[in-house]
Amino acid sequence: TASNMAASGGFGPNQVSTALGLGIFVMVVRVFMKSPTLPLKILNVTILGAMTFRAIVTFSRGGVVAAIIVAAAFLASFYYRSSFKQKNQIIGSVVLLSIALFITWNISSNQTLGLIDKRYANQDALGREKDDVTTGRVELFMEELEGFLSSPFFGIGASKVKDIRVERDGRHLPSHNEIGRLLSEHGVLGIVIILIIVIKPLTYRANNKRNYFFYAFMAFWFATINHSGMRIAAPSFLYALALLNVVHEKHSLHRKQLKQ
């Protein structure tokens, strides 16, 4: 019940799951914001179901869980800003979406002969409970914290986390957590970097509340860098999008009055 490269088109299942999770979020946005008619809404929900199925059967949970967190952040923000009439429409769309996802999960379970249920229940193929729900990520993070404690001021050096694991254990295991990597490799400077990249967007948000997707984009960035690191560019790209200042400008047209 581990991540399955064969079901991910031969690519890394973690990265494929993350990319599909981003696609799921895009389709959720389309369902709620760009589906004015019922046929179009059903079409978008169908595409969403197909993407969700592909993400689930990679057996990599990170992208799916991230998609759930991001969609929830978007819906909370969208619902809060909507009128009473729009809120009723949102509730109806949520019901339709829930039915579609329930069907998708059952199809995924049938196609995998129930193994996907065991995967998300943290069990092996025989139904035995696994020791670590994070599949080794906590162990890697604790190793990175040890690196930080061994050299808290300057860190162990850029890209040294992977090199140390190769030298010590013979394992080519890059970091799965950017927070741990920053602390381990850059020490106190890593703490400063983390504070800047977390606090600065929040202070910027205080004067820029027009971006509907701010919390969703930040949630995707934070969730992804904590389970998949920076293996793909998507988290940094969406982090940048969160800082957009969305302005709807209407330029007034000045006409000269004709003299009579």
mmCIF file of N, CA and C in Angstrom, residues 22-97:
data_model
loop_
_atom_site.group_PDB
_atom_site.id
_atom_site.type_symbol
_atom_site.label_atom_id
_atom_site.label_comp_id
_atom_site.label_asym_id
_atom_site.label_seq_id
_atom_site.Cartn_x
_atom_site.Cartn_y
_atom_site.Cartn_z
ATOM 1 N N LEU A 22 -3.376 20.119 -7.202
ATOM 2 C CA LEU A 22 -3.548 21.487 -7.693
ATOM 3 C C LEU A 22 -4.657 21.542 -8.740
ATOM 4 N N GLY A 23 -4.698 20.515 -9.604
ATOM 5 C CA GLY A 23 -5.772 20.439 -10.599
ATOM 6 C C GLY A 23 -7.141 20.300 -9.954
ATOM 7 N N ILE A 24 -7.214 19.533 -8.870
ATOM 8 C CA ILE A 24 -8.474 19.381 -8.132
ATOM 9 C C ILE A 24 -8.941 20.733 -7.606
ATOM 10 N N PHE A 25 -8.013 21.491 -7.054
ATOM 11 C CA PHE A 25 -8.357 22.822 -6.546
ATOM 12 C C PHE A 25 -8.881 23.727 -7.664
ATOM 13 N N VAL A 26 -8.230 23.693 -8.814
ATOM 14 C CA VAL A 26 -8.673 24.510 -9.958
ATOM 15 C C VAL A 26 -10.097 24.140 -10.359
ATOM 16 N N MET A 27 -10.399 22.839 -10.384
ATOM 17 C CA MET A 27 -11.738 22.406 -10.775
ATOM 18 C C MET A 27 -12.775 22.754 -9.708
ATOM 19 N N VAL A 28 -12.381 22.721 -8.439
ATOM 20 C CA VAL A 28 -13.297 23.152 -7.375
ATOM 21 C C VAL A 28 -13.662 24.622 -7.568
ATOM 22 N N VAL A 29 -12.674 25.432 -7.910
ATOM 23 C CA VAL A 29 -12.936 26.853 -8.177
ATOM 24 C C VAL A 29 -13.904 27.006 -9.345
ATOM 25 N N ARG A 30 -13.710 26.214 -10.392
ATOM 26 C CA ARG A 30 -14.601 26.288 -11.557
ATOM 27 C C ARG A 30 -16.022 25.861 -11.194
ATOM 28 N N VAL A 31 -16.147 24.848 -10.361
ATOM 29 C CA VAL A 31 -17.478 24.382 -9.960
ATOM 30 C C VAL A 31 -18.246 25.490 -9.242
ATOM 31 N N PHE A 32 -17.560 26.240 -8.400
ATOM 32 C CA PHE A 32 -18.247 27.238 -7.576
ATOM 33 C C PHE A 32 -18.303 28.629 -8.199
ATOM 34 N N MET A 33 -17.391 28.929 -9.117
ATOM 35 C CA MET A 33 -17.336 30.294 -9.640
ATOM 36 C C MET A 33 -17.587 30.402 -11.145
ATOM 37 N N LYS A 34 -17.396 29.315 -11.884
ATOM 38 C CA LYS A 34 -17.488 29.376 -13.340
ATOM 39 C C LYS A 34 -18.430 28.314 -13.908
ATOM 40 N N SER A 35 -19.489 28.018 -13.170
ATOM 41 C CA SER A 35 -20.473 27.034 -13.635
ATOM 42 C C SER A 35 -21.878 27.609 -13.488
ATOM 43 N N PRO A 36 -22.250 28.551 -14.363
ATOM 44 C CA PRO A 36 -23.554 29.221 -14.225
ATOM 45 C C PRO A 36 -24.751 28.332 -14.541
ATOM 46 N N THR A 37 -24.535 27.265 -15.333
ATOM 47 C CA THR A 37 -25.642 26.377 -15.702
ATOM 48 C C THR A 37 -25.414 24.989 -15.123
ATOM 49 N N LEU A 38 -26.491 24.238 -14.952
ATOM 50 C CA LEU A 38 -26.379 22.889 -14.387
ATOM 51 C C LEU A 38 -25.554 21.950 -15.270
ATOM 52 N N PRO A 39 -25.752 21.931 -16.609
ATOM 53 C CA PRO A 39 -24.917 21.052 -17.453
ATOM 54 C C PRO A 39 -23.425 21.347 -17.315
ATOM 55 N N LEU A 40 -23.067 22.632 -17.262
ATOM 56 C CA LEU A 40 -21.656 22.993 -17.115
ATOM 57 C C LEU A 40 -21.131 22.581 -15.745
ATOM 58 N N LYS A 41 -21.969 22.717 -14.731
ATOM 59 C CA LYS A 41 -21.570 22.309 -13.377
ATOM 60 C C LYS A 41 -21.326 20.801 -13.323
ATOM 61 N N ILE A 42 -22.219 20.030 -13.961
ATOM 62 C CA ILE A 42 -22.058 18.569 -13.992
ATOM 63 C C ILE A 42 -20.787 18.189 -14.742
ATOM 64 N N LEU A 43 -20.508 18.883 -15.856
ATOM 65 C CA LEU A 43 -19.280 18.621 -16.621
ATOM 66 C C LEU A 43 -18.042 18.880 -15.766
ATOM 67 N N ASN A 44 -18.017 20.008 -15.076
ATOM 68 C CA ASN A 44 -16.867 20.345 -14.235
ATOM 69 C C ASN A 44 -16.711 19.374 -13.070
ATOM 70 N N VAL A 45 -17.825 18.947 -12.491
ATOM 71 C CA VAL A 45 -17.769 17.969 -11.402
ATOM 72 C C VAL A 45 -17.245 16.630 -11.919
ATOM 73 N N THR A 46 -17.626 16.256 -13.139
ATOM 74 C CA THR A 46 -17.137 15.008 -13.743
ATOM 75 C C THR A 46 -15.624 15.054 -13.948
ATOM 76 N N ILE A 47 -15.127 16.174 -14.475
ATOM 77 C CA ILE A 47 -13.679 16.337 -14.655
ATOM 78 C C ILE A 47 -12.970 16.316 -13.306
ATOM 79 N N LEU A 48 -13.579 16.963 -12.327
ATOM 80 C CA LEU A 48 -13.028 16.958 -10.972
ATOM 81 C C LEU A 48 -12.946 15.537 -10.426
ATOM 82 N N GLY A 49 -13.993 14.748 -10.641
ATOM 83 C CA GLY A 49 -13.997 13.363 -10.184
ATOM 84 C C GLY A 49 -12.896 12.545 -10.835
ATOM 85 N N ALA A 50 -12.668 12.764 -12.142
ATOM 86 C CA ALA A 50 -11.614 12.041 -12.860
ATOM 87 C C ALA A 50 -10.236 12.391 -12.301
ATOM 88 N N MET A 51 -10.005 13.673 -12.044
ATOM 89 C CA MET A 51 -8.725 14.103 -11.468
ATOM 90 C C MET A 51 -8.533 13.531 -10.064
ATOM 91 N N THR A 52 -9.606 13.548 -9.290
ATOM 92 C CA THR A 52 -9.531 13.023 -7.927
ATOM 93 C C THR A 52 -9.218 11.533 -7.938
ATOM 94 N N PHE A 53 -9.831 10.806 -8.857
ATOM 95 C CA PHE A 53 -9.561 9.368 -8.984
ATOM 96 C C PHE A 53 -8.091 9.120 -9.279
ATOM 97 N N ARG A 54 -7.539 9.876 -10.259
ATOM 98 C CA ARG A 54 -6.137 9.688 -10.618
ATOM 99 C C ARG A 54 -5.225 10.034 -9.437
ATOM 100 N N ALA A 55 -5.576 11.073 -8.680
ATOM 101 C CA ALA A 55 -4.757 11.458 -7.525
ATOM 102 C C ALA A 55 -4.811 10.385 -6.437
ATOM 103 N N ILE A 56 -5.988 9.843 -6.203
ATOM 104 C CA ILE A 56 -6.149 8.830 -5.151
ATOM 105 C C ILE A 56 -5.343 7.580 -5.468
ATOM 106 N N VAL A 57 -5.422 7.096 -6.722
ATOM 107 C CA VAL A 57 -4.799 5.810 -7.059
ATOM 108 C C VAL A 57 -3.287 5.903 -7.244
ATOM 109 N N THR A 58 -2.695 7.086 -7.090
ATOM 110 C CA THR A 58 -1.231 7.136 -7.007
ATOM 111 C C THR A 58 -0.755 6.563 -5.672
ATOM 112 N N PHE A 59 -1.684 6.402 -4.737
ATOM 113 C CA PHE A 59 -1.402 5.927 -3.379
ATOM 114 C C PHE A 59 -0.526 6.913 -2.598
ATOM 115 N N SER A 60 -0.357 8.110 -3.126
ATOM 116 C CA SER A 60 0.359 9.160 -2.408
ATOM 117 C C SER A 60 -0.674 10.102 -1.801
ATOM 118 N N ARG A 61 -0.718 10.152 -0.488
ATOM 119 C CA ARG A 61 -1.788 10.880 0.193
ATOM 120 C C ARG A 61 -1.565 12.386 0.265
ATOM 121 N N GLY A 62 -0.312 12.807 0.138
ATOM 122 C CA GLY A 62 0.018 14.209 0.354
ATOM 123 C C GLY A 62 -0.749 15.169 -0.527
ATOM 124 N N GLY A 63 -0.777 14.893 -1.836
ATOM 125 C CA GLY A 63 -1.464 15.785 -2.764
ATOM 126 C C GLY A 63 -2.961 15.835 -2.532
ATOM 127 N N VAL A 64 -3.544 14.697 -2.168
ATOM 128 C CA VAL A 64 -4.990 14.633 -1.922
ATOM 129 C C VAL A 64 -5.347 15.411 -0.655
ATOM 130 N N VAL A 65 -4.568 15.195 0.403
ATOM 131 C CA VAL A 65 -4.821 15.910 1.659
ATOM 132 C C VAL A 65 -4.622 17.412 1.461
ATOM 133 N N ALA A 66 -3.577 17.784 0.711
ATOM 134 C CA ALA A 66 -3.334 19.204 0.428
ATOM 135 C C ALA A 66 -4.501 19.806 -0.344
ATOM 136 N N ALA A 67 -5.041 19.051 -1.310
ATOM 137 C CA ALA A 67 -6.184 19.535 -2.095
ATOM 138 C C ALA A 67 -7.398 19.780 -1.204
ATOM 139 N N ILE A 68 -7.628 18.893 -0.243
ATOM 140 C CA ILE A 68 -8.753 19.058 0.685
ATOM 141 C C ILE A 68 -8.572 20.324 1.525
ATOM 142 N N ILE A 69 -7.356 20.527 2.034
ATOM 143 C CA ILE A 69 -7.077 21.712 2.856
ATOM 144 C C ILE A 69 -7.257 22.993 2.047
ATOM 145 N N VAL A 70 -6.727 22.992 0.822
ATOM 146 C CA VAL A 70 -6.790 24.188 -0.028
ATOM 147 C C VAL A 70 -8.231 24.490 -0.429
ATOM 148 N N ALA A 71 -8.977 23.449 -0.815
ATOM 149 C CA ALA A 71 -10.381 23.641 -1.194
ATOM 150 C C ALA A 71 -11.193 24.172 -0.018
ATOM 151 N N ALA A 72 -10.916 23.653 1.181
ATOM 152 C CA ALA A 72 -11.627 24.127 2.374
ATOM 153 C C ALA A 72 -11.311 25.594 2.653
ATOM 154 N N ALA A 73 -10.042 25.987 2.479
ATOM 155 C CA ALA A 73 -9.650 27.387 2.694
ATOM 156 C C ALA A 73 -10.342 28.301 1.691
ATOM 157 N N PHE A 74 -10.403 27.852 0.434
ATOM 158 C CA PHE A 74 -11.072 28.654 -0.595
ATOM 159 C C PHE A 74 -12.564 28.787 -0.308
ATOM 160 N N LEU A 75 -13.222 27.666 0.014
ATOM 161 C CA LEU A 75 -14.667 27.687 0.245
ATOM 162 C C LEU A 75 -15.029 28.539 1.459
ATOM 163 N N ALA A 76 -14.204 28.486 2.498
ATOM 164 C CA ALA A 76 -14.467 29.309 3.685
ATOM 165 C C ALA A 76 -14.415 30.790 3.332
ATOM 166 N N SER A 77 -13.394 31.175 2.568
ATOM 167 C CA SER A 77 -13.254 32.576 2.156
ATOM 168 C C SER A 77 -14.371 32.987 1.205
ATOM 169 N N PHE A 78 -14.694 32.107 0.262
ATOM 170 C CA PHE A 78 -15.727 32.394 -0.740
ATOM 171 C C PHE A 78 -17.106 32.515 -0.086
ATOM 172 N N TYR A 79 -17.404 31.602 0.840
ATOM 173 C CA TYR A 79 -18.695 31.609 1.532
ATOM 174 C C TYR A 79 -18.839 32.866 2.388
ATOM 175 N N TYR A 80 -17.773 33.241 3.054
ATOM 176 C CA TYR A 80 -17.802 34.415 3.939
ATOM 177 C C TYR A 80 -18.108 35.693 3.163
ATOM 178 N N ARG A 81 -17.623 35.783 1.928
ATOM 179 C CA ARG A 81 -17.790 37.000 1.130
ATOM 180 C C ARG A 81 -19.062 37.007 0.289
ATOM 181 N N SER A 82 -19.798 35.924 0.294
ATOM 182 C CA SER A 82 -20.957 35.803 -0.585
ATOM 183 C C SER A 82 -22.217 36.376 0.050
ATOM 184 N N SER A 83 -23.167 36.719 -0.812
ATOM 185 C CA SER A 83 -24.471 37.187 -0.341
ATOM 186 C C SER A 83 -25.304 35.998 0.133
ATOM 187 N N PHE A 84 -26.456 36.277 0.728
ATOM 188 C CA PHE A 84 -27.317 35.202 1.241
ATOM 189 C C PHE A 84 -27.755 34.271 0.114
ATOM 190 N N LYS A 85 -28.126 34.832 -1.035
ATOM 191 C CA LYS A 85 -28.547 34.021 -2.174
ATOM 192 C C LYS A 85 -27.400 33.154 -2.677
ATOM 193 N N GLN A 86 -26.207 33.719 -2.758
ATOM 194 C CA GLN A 86 -25.047 32.965 -3.214
ATOM 195 C C GLN A 86 -24.682 31.855 -2.236
ATOM 196 N N LYS A 87 -24.886 32.105 -0.945
ATOM 197 C CA LYS A 87 -24.574 31.084 0.055
ATOM 198 C C LYS A 87 -25.452 29.853 -0.125
ATOM 199 N N ASN A 88 -26.717 30.045 -0.472
ATOM 200 C CA ASN A 88 -27.599 28.907 -0.743
ATOM 201 C C ASN A 88 -27.120 28.119 -1.957
ATOM 202 N N GLN A 89 -26.651 28.828 -2.982
ATOM 203 C CA GLN A 89 -26.115 28.163 -4.166
ATOM 204 C C GLN A 89 -24.839 27.394 -3.835
ATOM 205 N N ILE A 90 -24.020 27.974 -2.965
ATOM 206 C CA ILE A 90 -22.783 27.305 -2.555
ATOM 207 C C ILE A 90 -23.094 26.008 -1.820
ATOM 208 N N ILE A 91 -24.087 26.047 -0.943
ATOM 209 C CA ILE A 91 -24.474 24.837 -0.201
ATOM 210 C C ILE A 91 -24.944 23.750 -1.161
ATOM 211 N N GLY A 92 -25.729 24.132 -2.174
ATOM 212 C CA GLY A 92 -26.178 23.168 -3.176
ATOM 213 C C GLY A 92 -25.015 22.561 -3.938
ATOM 214 N N SER A 93 -24.027 23.384 -4.282
ATOM 215 C CA SER A 93 -22.848 22.890 -4.999
ATOM 216 C C SER A 93 -22.012 21.966 -4.121
ATOM 217 N N VAL A 94 -21.953 22.277 -2.823
ATOM 218 C CA VAL A 94 -21.214 21.421 -1.889
ATOM 219 C C VAL A 94 -21.859 20.040 -1.805
ATOM 220 N N VAL A 95 -23.182 19.998 -1.786
ATOM 221 C CA VAL A 95 -23.900 18.713 -1.754
ATOM 222 C C VAL A 95 -23.588 17.905 -3.007
ATOM 223 N N LEU A 96 -23.654 18.556 -4.182
ATOM 224 C CA LEU A 96 -23.342 17.880 -5.446
ATOM 225 C C LEU A 96 -21.905 17.386 -5.453
ATOM 226 N N LEU A 97 -21.000 18.217 -4.965
ATOM 227 C CA LEU A 97 -19.586 17.854 -4.919
ATOM 228 C C LEU A 97 -19.350 16.674 -3.980
#
